């Protein structure tokens, strides 16, 4: 560890600095940089010990920075989330401990995640994966088994109409000509209507959508809100795509919906437990296409994300305030640190 405590930990990120070594070199000019991989379920106290002596943390979607972590670690001053979600950080505890938490600007991941959502929708509707598998197994004659649905003839429901959800809607509506409906309790109906999309209630979306794209951020009100009650309202043969957060779906109820054929296919880039347990029953369903959380893994997106992490650390060292602070209250708490703009 360096004596001036400008040590930087890159925790559980498999991509930061890998594709853009110039940004890693820029980070190394600040202090000693160390990659640290921990069990996603590591306790707060154990994590606190692991990160002893580090002032800056570039954090992936795991592990969880709990109140216990902040209780036992007083060295970390900045947690920069290498993504747009921050539900793995106890914001209240971070603020009380004077730790700033920042995140990536949503626009940086917008196209990358939205395009992956579209890809998953098409995979589900057109049976692309099994058709390709048949060719590799010399079963060309099976092509008559791979009749799919045209997205242009379907109603697509968007749950969560923020940066990413609105882009999914735009691509589907403008690119394919589909009917698009949307539900977002935090965005005014007039805002949605201006984009040419019809705002509807949660129940109406579930009842009328042929395809449902989950693009909502995780909060206390929507944990497992795609549950048995929700599936019961859906059309038979509905397609579900989730590129948001795995915790939005109750897995047991989801499996029941798959067994009953209520859900005909699903594309999942996120799961409640990541990485997936090899014994997870979802792995047995050939019509469930699971990806290892690669929504933001576009080259443009990754570079912007990496740049944001470096800029956050550079600004804090200079006494400036980074962009996209999750807990701005911490600025007042640590006001003496900041001599730049307010």
PDB file of C-alpha atoms in Angstrom, residues 11 37 61 72 78 104 124 126 146 170 183 186 192 218 243 245 265 285 287 289 304 306-307 320 331:
ATOM      1  CA  UNK A  11     -13.533  -5.350  -7.057  1.00  0.00           C
ATOM      2  CA  UNK A  37     -11.983 -10.891  -6.588  1.00  0.00           C
ATOM      3  CA  UNK A  61     -22.600  -5.525  -9.337  1.00  0.00           C
ATOM      4  CA  UNK A  72     -15.595  -2.032  10.047  1.00  0.00           C
ATOM      5  CA  UNK A  78     -15.370   6.570  -2.686  1.00  0.00           C
ATOM      6  CA  UNK A 104     -22.307   5.559 -14.544  1.00  0.00           C
ATOM      7  CA  UNK A 124     -37.221 -15.999 -28.333  1.00  0.00           C
ATOM      8  CA  UNK A 126     -37.794 -16.811 -34.047  1.00  0.00           C
ATOM      9  CA  UNK A 146     -38.901 -23.459 -36.287  1.00  0.00           C
ATOM     10  CA  UNK A 170     -38.077   3.307 -29.875  1.00  0.00           C
ATOM     11  CA  UNK A 183     -45.762   1.117 -17.623  1.00  0.00           C
ATOM     12  CA  UNK A 186     -42.281   7.341 -12.001  1.00  0.00           C
ATOM     13  CA  UNK A 192     -44.515   8.519 -22.611  1.00  0.00           C
ATOM     14  CA  UNK A 218     -34.797  -2.357  -8.564  1.00  0.00           C
ATOM     15  CA  UNK A 243     -32.085  -7.083 -18.995  1.00  0.00           C
ATOM     16  CA  UNK A 245     -32.418  -6.924 -12.474  1.00  0.00           C
ATOM     17  CA  UNK A 265     -39.806 -18.422 -24.058  1.00  0.00           C
ATOM     18  CA  UNK A 285     -35.340 -25.287 -20.025  1.00  0.00           C
ATOM     19  CA  UNK A 287     -36.622 -22.153 -24.241  1.00  0.00           C
ATOM     20  CA  UNK A 289     -31.907 -18.231 -22.986  1.00  0.00           C
ATOM     21  CA  UNK A 304     -17.504   5.314 -21.364  1.00  0.00           C
ATOM     22  CA  UNK A 306     -14.284   2.932 -17.615  1.00  0.00           C
ATOM     23  CA  UNK A 307     -13.667   6.627 -18.302  1.00  0.00           C
ATOM     24  CA  UNK A 320     -13.957  18.507  -7.245  1.00  0.00           C
ATOM     25  CA  UNK A 331     -21.025  16.388   0.121  1.00  0.00           C
TER      26      UNK A 331
END
